[in-house]
Each structure stands twice: as C-alpha cells, then as structure tokens.
Amino acid sequence: MHHAVTERDPDSESEAPRSPEGDDKKKERVIHTRVPAVLEQELKRLAENIRVPVSNLVRAILEDAVSMADRAGRGVEEELHKAATNLSSKREAILAKKEKVVAQKALEGVIGFQPLVLASEAICAKCLTPLHPGDEAHLGITADASAPRVVVCEPCVPKRASRDAAKTSPETPEK
Ligand SMILES: [Zn+2]
C-alpha cells in the first residue's frame, strides 16, 4: 500500500529534470527565479537570434558571470572588502570628530563643575565615556540656565596645572 503513495509532491518536482540513471554529468538543479517581463522578452529575443533555448542562454549567461567573478578572483574581493572597511572606518572617524565638536560645544559656557554622584546613566560630555549610576561625576554649571545640562567624568574635570607643577615652577604666585 505504501509504495503507491510515496510519489513526490508533483508541484515541487514538476519542472525538475528527471535525471536519467546513467547520467554521469554533474548533478543539475533547477533554479526558479522571477524576472521582469521586459527581461524575459529580451532573453527570448536574444535566444531566438542565436537559436538556442532560453534556458540554455540563461545558463550560459550565469556561467559566464560566475567564471568572470572567479577570474577576477580574490584580488577584487579583497579590494572590495578593503574599500568597504575603509569606508566604514572613515565614517566612524568622521562621526567621532563630529561627536567631539558636539562635546566641545556642550562645554561652551560652562563656568564651573560641581561634583555629584550620578543617579542615572550619563555620558561624559568631554571624553564621551559612558557613566553609570553611582559614578562620581561633575555637573557643568552654566551661566545660561536654559543651556542643556552637561556632565563630565572625574578625569575630565579641568585641574590646575600649577598644583602638579608647583615644585618645579617658580612662577607660582606667592600670596
Ligand atoms: Zn570624561
């Protein structure tokens, strides 16, 4: 009984070539693809002109394209890859620059820094380090109350250079 129902789904197999048993060619598969009507017409016309079946023409074109890609070989592939990574790293560099400019802008008008312990996530406006709740940070105080609030991390708070240089620098004012 079983052998009668094991026939394959006719829908999926209808276009597949029934490969003859003694076929020693490479296994052939059917690729289904949709093409625009215009392309189909072009292919048909071309196939008629050179008197080959459309499917043969399509296969010839595909084989040609693949072997061309093969011939172009790794060199091209690497170049393309390099170009792509270059592009993205350049983009990153540009973005980083842009962020720095934005950060500098953010610190414009800040007249002082007030230490605080963060209660929420923040980003240092100067070095863009992510800061987390509980981190010690400094709030930038601006004269303009409408200015957006900025927070900087501890290392980014400006410090007097003279404190470190006091011993070596004789110009420290004595008063
Ligand atoms: Zn910082």
XYZ file of N, CA and C and ligand atoms in Angstrom:
526
model
N 0.815 -1.199 0.000
C 0.000 0.000 0.000
C 0.850 1.249 0.000
N 1.900 1.191 0.819
C 2.704 2.394 0.970
C 3.356 2.862 -0.315
N 3.802 1.911 -1.110
C 4.546 2.313 -2.305
C 3.704 3.143 -3.248
N 2.420 3.045 -3.132
C 1.547 3.772 -4.043
C 1.468 5.257 -3.689
N 1.693 5.593 -2.421
C 1.525 6.986 -2.009
C 2.844 7.733 -1.832
N 3.954 7.059 -2.037
C 5.226 7.738 -1.783
C 5.679 8.612 -2.948
N 4.840 8.749 -3.929
C 5.227 9.603 -5.055
C 5.441 11.032 -4.579
N 6.422 11.681 -5.196
C 6.783 13.010 -4.715
C 5.723 14.040 -5.044
N 5.742 15.047 -4.270
C 4.833 16.172 -4.464
C 4.977 16.690 -5.903
N 3.945 16.577 -6.667
C 4.055 16.943 -8.085
C 4.338 18.434 -8.292
N 3.924 19.242 -7.365
C 4.129 20.686 -7.534
C 5.592 21.079 -7.517
N 6.313 20.525 -6.545
C 7.695 20.958 -6.402
C 8.618 20.266 -7.402
N 8.162 19.185 -7.961
C 9.047 18.409 -8.827
C 8.739 18.577 -10.313
N 7.648 19.270 -10.592
C 7.168 19.260 -11.965
C 8.201 19.762 -12.966
N 9.013 20.737 -12.550
C 9.949 21.303 -13.513
C 11.351 20.720 -13.401
N 11.556 19.912 -12.404
C 12.885 19.342 -12.244
C 13.123 18.290 -13.315
N 14.295 18.322 -13.900
C 14.578 17.307 -14.921
C 14.703 15.943 -14.271
N 14.077 14.985 -14.871
C 14.216 13.628 -14.358
C 15.596 13.138 -14.795
N 16.490 13.121 -13.849
C 17.834 12.757 -14.264
C 17.892 11.271 -14.564
N 18.333 10.951 -15.759
C 18.448 9.535 -16.124
C 19.479 8.841 -15.244
N 19.272 7.563 -15.055
C 20.121 6.830 -14.107
C 21.593 6.861 -14.497
N 21.849 6.725 -15.796
C 23.250 6.625 -16.220
C 23.899 7.975 -16.470
N 23.284 9.020 -16.023
C 23.808 10.361 -16.290
C 25.098 10.590 -15.510
N 26.219 10.704 -16.237
C 27.454 10.926 -15.491
C 27.868 12.402 -15.500
N 26.978 13.225 -15.981
C 27.245 14.672 -15.868
C 27.121 15.086 -14.418
N 27.562 16.280 -14.141
C 27.361 16.821 -12.801
C 25.880 16.909 -12.519
N 25.551 16.814 -11.267
C 24.151 16.916 -10.900
C 23.629 18.282 -11.306
N 22.481 18.261 -11.891
C 21.905 19.535 -12.305
C 20.694 19.852 -11.459
N 20.572 21.101 -11.145
C 19.447 21.540 -10.334
C 18.671 22.592 -11.089
N 17.441 22.718 -10.679
C 16.614 23.766 -11.274
C 16.564 24.942 -10.318
N 16.886 26.087 -10.856
C 16.748 27.297 -10.050
C 15.536 28.062 -10.562
N 14.634 28.294 -9.667
C 13.483 29.100 -10.065
C 13.784 30.553 -9.768
N 13.477 31.384 -10.664
C 13.646 32.793 -10.374
C 12.634 33.612 -11.136
N 12.257 34.724 -10.564
C 11.333 35.623 -11.251
C 12.144 36.682 -11.951
N 11.766 36.961 -13.174
C 12.426 38.060 -13.876
C 11.341 39.003 -14.387
N 11.673 40.258 -14.527
C 10.691 41.191 -15.069
C 10.316 40.789 -16.492
N 9.106 41.096 -16.888
C 8.607 40.720 -18.216
C 9.519 41.247 -19.320
N 10.018 42.449 -19.111
C 10.885 43.053 -20.133
C 12.147 42.222 -20.304
N 12.697 41.804 -19.185
C 13.915 40.995 -19.244
C 13.623 39.667 -19.940
N 12.469 39.099 -19.634
C 12.092 37.833 -20.268
C 12.018 37.997 -21.785
N 11.403 39.105 -22.198
C 11.293 39.355 -23.641
C 12.665 39.503 -24.272
N 13.524 40.238 -23.596
C 14.882 40.430 -24.102
C 15.585 39.090 -24.257
N 15.451 38.279 -23.211
C 16.097 36.971 -23.230
C 15.554 36.121 -24.375
N 14.236 36.171 -24.542
C 13.611 35.376 -25.602
C 14.108 35.826 -26.970
N 14.157 37.136 -27.145
C 14.583 37.649 -28.442
C 16.028 37.243 -28.730
N 16.842 37.427 -27.703
C 18.253 37.071 -27.858
C 18.407 35.587 -28.155
N 17.627 34.782 -27.428
C 17.704 33.331 -27.622
C 17.289 32.957 -29.049
N 16.241 33.625 -29.548
C 15.804 33.358 -30.920
C 16.886 33.742 -31.914
N 17.490 34.882 -31.663
C 18.543 35.354 -32.571
C 19.685 34.361 -32.687
N 20.105 33.836 -31.568
C 21.239 32.924 -31.636
C 20.802 31.460 -31.644
N 19.497 31.279 -31.749
C 18.920 29.944 -31.922
C 19.322 28.934 -30.841
N 19.114 29.365 -29.617
C 19.270 28.411 -28.513
C 18.026 28.555 -27.645
N 17.724 27.506 -26.893
C 16.607 27.636 -25.957
C 16.918 28.707 -24.904
N 15.872 29.369 -24.463
C 16.059 30.430 -23.474
C 16.822 29.925 -22.252
N 16.458 28.702 -21.817
C 17.098 28.189 -20.610
C 18.605 28.013 -20.820
N 18.993 27.589 -22.027
C 20.427 27.458 -22.307
C 21.128 28.808 -22.273
N 20.438 29.785 -22.821
C 21.001 31.126 -22.839
C 21.208 31.640 -21.418
N 20.168 31.445 -20.606
C 20.254 31.916 -19.219
C 21.419 31.232 -18.517
N 21.529 29.922 -18.770
C 22.621 29.195 -18.122
C 23.979 29.706 -18.593
N 24.083 29.949 -19.900
C 25.354 30.445 -20.429
C 25.713 31.780 -19.796
N 24.696 32.639 -19.644
C 24.957 33.961 -19.052
C 25.421 33.813 -17.607
N 24.728 32.927 -16.893
C 25.084 32.724 -15.486
C 26.493 32.166 -15.353
N 26.796 31.163 -16.189
C 28.132 30.556 -16.115
C 29.197 31.590 -16.424
N 28.887 32.414 -17.405
C 29.818 33.456 -17.781
C 30.071 34.415 -16.620
N 28.985 34.813 -15.992
C 29.097 35.768 -14.886
C 29.910 35.170 -13.749
N 29.636 33.876 -13.452
C 30.346 33.237 -12.347
C 31.822 33.078 -12.662
N 32.116 32.658 -13.905
C 33.530 32.439 -14.216
C 34.268 33.776 -14.277
N 33.551 34.828 -14.637
C 34.189 36.140 -14.637
C 34.524 36.556 -13.219
N 33.577 36.305 -12.331
C 33.809 36.635 -10.927
C 34.980 35.817 -10.393
N 35.042 34.548 -10.845
C 36.140 33.675 -10.445
C 37.470 34.221 -10.916
N 37.483 34.624 -12.191
C 38.729 35.120 -12.768
C 39.184 36.384 -12.052
N 38.198 37.219 -11.776
C 38.526 38.448 -11.053
C 39.178 38.067 -9.732
N 38.652 37.010 -9.165
C 39.321 36.342 -8.061
C 39.407 37.133 -6.774
N 40.282 36.636 -5.930
C 40.347 37.167 -4.585
C 40.797 38.616 -4.551
N 41.649 38.959 -5.529
C 42.157 40.326 -5.555
C 41.043 41.343 -5.469
N 40.104 41.157 -6.367
C 38.993 42.103 -6.403
C 38.185 42.036 -5.120
N 37.964 40.791 -4.699
C 37.166 40.619 -3.489
C 37.810 41.358 -2.315
N 39.139 41.171 -2.209
C 39.841 41.834 -1.114
C 39.767 43.345 -1.236
N 39.950 43.802 -2.468
C 39.877 45.248 -2.687
C 38.528 45.797 -2.259
N 37.504 45.050 -2.671
C 36.153 45.492 -2.326
C 35.971 45.505 -0.821
N 36.484 44.426 -0.206
C 36.343 44.327 1.244
C 37.071 45.477 1.928
N 38.291 45.734 1.417
C 39.090 46.818 1.980
C 38.362 48.143 1.827
N 37.849 48.327 0.623
C 37.136 49.576 0.357
C 35.969 49.732 1.320
N 35.274 48.608 1.526
C 34.107 48.668 2.398
C 34.515 48.990 3.828
N 35.603 48.334 4.310
C 36.003 48.596 5.689
C 36.589 49.989 5.829
N 37.333 50.406 4.803
C 37.856 51.766 4.824
C 36.744 52.768 4.992
N 35.733 52.514 4.193
C 34.599 53.420 4.185
C 33.988 53.506 5.571
N 33.816 52.324 6.201
C 33.135 52.350 7.485
C 34.035 52.948 8.556
N 35.366 52.715 8.455
C 36.220 53.300 9.487
C 36.338 54.805 9.295
N 36.305 55.220 8.029
C 36.310 56.650 7.765
C 35.060 57.289 8.339
N 33.972 56.576 8.128
C 32.704 57.074 8.624
C 32.763 57.204 10.138
N 33.363 56.177 10.778
C 33.480 56.223 12.228
C 34.325 57.401 12.666
N 35.430 57.620 11.938
C 36.308 58.731 12.282
C 35.566 60.048 12.169
N 34.803 60.164 11.114
C 34.046 61.398 10.922
C 33.035 61.580 12.042
N 32.384 60.472 12.375
C 31.389 60.538 13.446
C 32.042 60.940 14.758
N 33.223 60.342 15.048
C 33.921 60.640 16.287
C 34.282 62.117 16.330
N 34.733 62.627 15.201
C 35.094 64.036 15.118
C 33.877 64.903 15.395
N 32.796 64.491 14.762
C 31.560 65.245 14.921
C 31.156 65.249 16.390
N 31.283 64.081 17.033
C 30.908 63.984 18.437
C 31.783 64.883 19.295
N 33.085 64.947 18.953
C 33.986 65.801 19.726
C 33.594 67.254 19.591
N 33.258 67.630 18.375
C 32.838 69.012 18.158
C 31.587 69.296 18.965
N 30.656 68.327 18.922
C 29.429 68.493 19.689
C 29.759 68.630 21.170
N 30.720 67.790 21.640
C 31.101 67.829 23.041
C 31.697 69.174 23.406
N 32.559 69.692 22.529
C 33.155 70.996 22.816
C 32.083 72.061 22.905
N 31.137 71.949 22.018
C 30.018 72.894 22.026
C 29.272 72.785 23.345
N 29.100 71.538 23.807
C 28.327 71.302 25.020
C 28.997 71.949 26.228
N 30.326 72.034 26.196
C 31.045 72.595 27.337
C 31.218 74.109 27.230
N 30.817 74.654 26.117
C 30.883 76.106 25.958
C 29.933 76.751 26.957
N 30.392 77.754 27.608
C 29.518 78.471 28.527
C 29.474 77.867 29.917
N 30.193 76.768 30.113
C 30.236 76.182 31.451
C 31.186 77.009 32.304
N 30.696 77.474 33.463
C 31.554 78.321 34.297
C 32.154 77.557 35.461
N 31.683 76.350 35.676
C 32.270 75.575 36.759
C 31.690 74.182 36.808
N 32.303 73.361 37.626
C 31.827 71.984 37.759
C 31.521 71.690 39.211
N 30.426 71.025 39.397
C 30.002 70.672 40.740
C 30.032 69.167 40.860
N 30.729 68.653 41.867
C 30.766 67.191 41.984
C 29.389 66.631 42.307
N 29.114 65.493 41.765
C 27.853 64.828 42.101
C 28.004 63.331 41.890
N 27.133 62.594 42.551
C 27.071 61.156 42.310
C 25.891 60.914 41.385
N 26.175 60.249 40.314
C 25.137 60.061 39.308
C 24.026 59.145 39.803
N 22.836 59.490 39.439
C 21.694 58.633 39.755
C 21.208 57.904 38.522
N 21.697 58.325 37.378
C 21.244 57.668 36.145
C 22.400 57.606 35.145
N 22.134 56.929 34.073
C 23.145 56.807 33.029
C 23.448 58.176 32.441
N 24.706 58.382 32.135
C 25.087 59.644 31.510
C 26.307 59.387 30.649
N 26.679 60.391 29.919
C 27.880 60.285 29.091
C 28.726 61.509 29.360
N 30.011 61.286 29.607
C 30.904 62.410 29.818
C 30.873 63.288 28.564
N 30.606 64.550 28.771
C 30.460 65.444 27.624
C 31.793 65.697 26.942
N 32.885 65.403 27.640
C 34.187 65.692 27.045
C 34.813 64.478 26.374
N 34.887 63.363 27.098
C 35.544 62.186 26.509
C 34.533 61.136 26.054
N 33.266 61.415 26.279
C 32.176 60.547 25.806
C 32.171 59.166 26.457
N 32.865 59.050 27.597
C 32.806 57.781 28.319
C 31.419 57.613 28.927
N 30.839 56.430 28.772
C 29.543 56.209 29.425
C 29.716 56.166 30.945
N 28.834 56.834 31.634
C 28.883 56.870 33.089
C 27.614 56.216 33.631
N 27.767 55.619 34.792
C 26.655 54.822 35.309
C 26.197 55.334 36.656
N 24.992 54.937 37.055
C 24.505 55.345 38.371
C 25.504 54.961 39.456
N 25.775 55.892 40.365
C 26.735 55.632 41.432
C 28.112 56.160 41.108
N 28.362 56.479 39.856
C 29.665 57.037 39.478
C 29.771 58.472 39.970
N 30.995 58.814 40.340
C 31.222 60.220 40.672
C 31.441 60.979 39.387
N 30.770 62.061 39.254
C 30.914 62.871 38.051
C 30.795 64.330 38.451
N 30.894 65.180 37.485
C 30.790 66.612 37.768
C 29.793 67.231 36.833
N 28.925 68.029 37.417
C 27.907 68.698 36.629
C 28.442 70.052 36.173
N 28.328 70.292 34.909
C 28.768 71.576 34.390
C 27.732 72.644 34.691
N 28.186 73.701 35.336
C 27.278 74.794 35.669
C 27.443 75.891 34.626
N 26.350 76.292 34.059
C 26.406 77.346 33.062
C 25.694 78.584 33.574
N 26.152 79.713 33.071
C 25.500 80.968 33.440
C 24.099 81.010 32.832
N 24.016 80.414 31.669
C 22.733 80.382 30.973
C 21.925 79.185 31.455
N 20.870 79.468 32.187
C 20.100 78.388 32.812
C 19.399 77.516 31.782
N 19.210 78.039 30.577
C 18.495 77.261 29.571
C 19.414 76.303 28.823
N 20.722 76.434 29.085
C 21.667 75.566 28.392
C 21.456 74.117 28.837
N 21.666 73.177 27.938
C 21.487 71.770 28.317
C 22.504 71.364 29.380
N 22.084 70.485 30.244
C 22.958 70.048 31.315
C 24.058 69.168 30.789
N 25.264 69.390 31.255
C 26.358 68.514 30.858
C 27.024 67.932 32.087
N 27.500 66.736 31.909
C 28.176 66.026 32.986
C 29.526 65.591 32.447
N 30.569 65.707 33.256
C 31.857 65.179 32.822
C 32.370 64.207 33.866
N 33.202 63.282 33.417
C 33.767 62.303 34.343
C 34.909 62.940 35.125
N 35.313 62.296 36.172
C 36.330 62.832 37.070
C 37.615 63.259 36.334
N 38.174 62.395 35.484
C 39.428 62.801 34.812
C 39.262 63.986 33.876
N 38.040 64.262 33.478
C 37.835 65.333 32.519
C 37.600 66.685 33.185
N 37.528 66.684 34.505
C 37.364 67.973 35.184
C 38.681 68.730 35.076
N 38.633 69.959 34.625
C 39.880 70.706 34.490
C 40.544 70.907 35.854
N 41.856 70.718 35.871
C 42.583 70.883 37.135
C 43.706 71.871 36.927
N 44.038 72.518 37.985
C 45.125 73.483 37.862
C 46.421 72.761 37.627
N 47.086 73.137 36.579
C 48.349 72.505 36.264
C 49.382 72.864 37.321
N 49.203 74.017 37.981
C 50.223 74.512 38.912
C 50.363 73.610 40.134
N 49.286 72.847 40.436
C 49.361 72.011 41.626
C 50.454 70.952 41.456
N 50.472 70.390 40.268
C 51.499 69.382 39.999
C 52.837 70.047 39.729
N 52.766 71.196 39.083
C 53.996 71.829 38.640
C 54.576 72.753 39.710
N 53.908 72.856 40.845
C 54.291 73.828 41.858
C 55.751 73.717 42.270
N 56.207 72.482 42.424
C 57.568 72.289 42.905
C 58.602 72.736 41.877
N 58.243 72.495 40.597
C 59.232 72.796 39.583
C 59.064 74.189 39.002
N 57.867 74.736 39.199
C 57.650 76.033 38.595
C 57.813 77.145 39.623
N 58.740 78.003 39.392
C 58.975 79.089 40.344
C 58.009 80.251 40.146
N 57.224 80.206 39.100
C 56.363 81.368 38.830
C 55.074 81.306 39.626
N 54.882 80.280 40.455
C 53.652 80.218 41.239
C 53.568 81.456 42.117
N 52.469 82.172 41.988
C 52.360 83.412 42.762
C 52.349 83.121 44.274
N 53.037 83.962 45.039
C 53.131 83.777 46.500
C 52.209 84.740 47.199
N 50.956 84.375 47.326
C 50.123 85.280 48.097
C 48.932 84.553 48.663
Zn 35.471 62.312 30.536
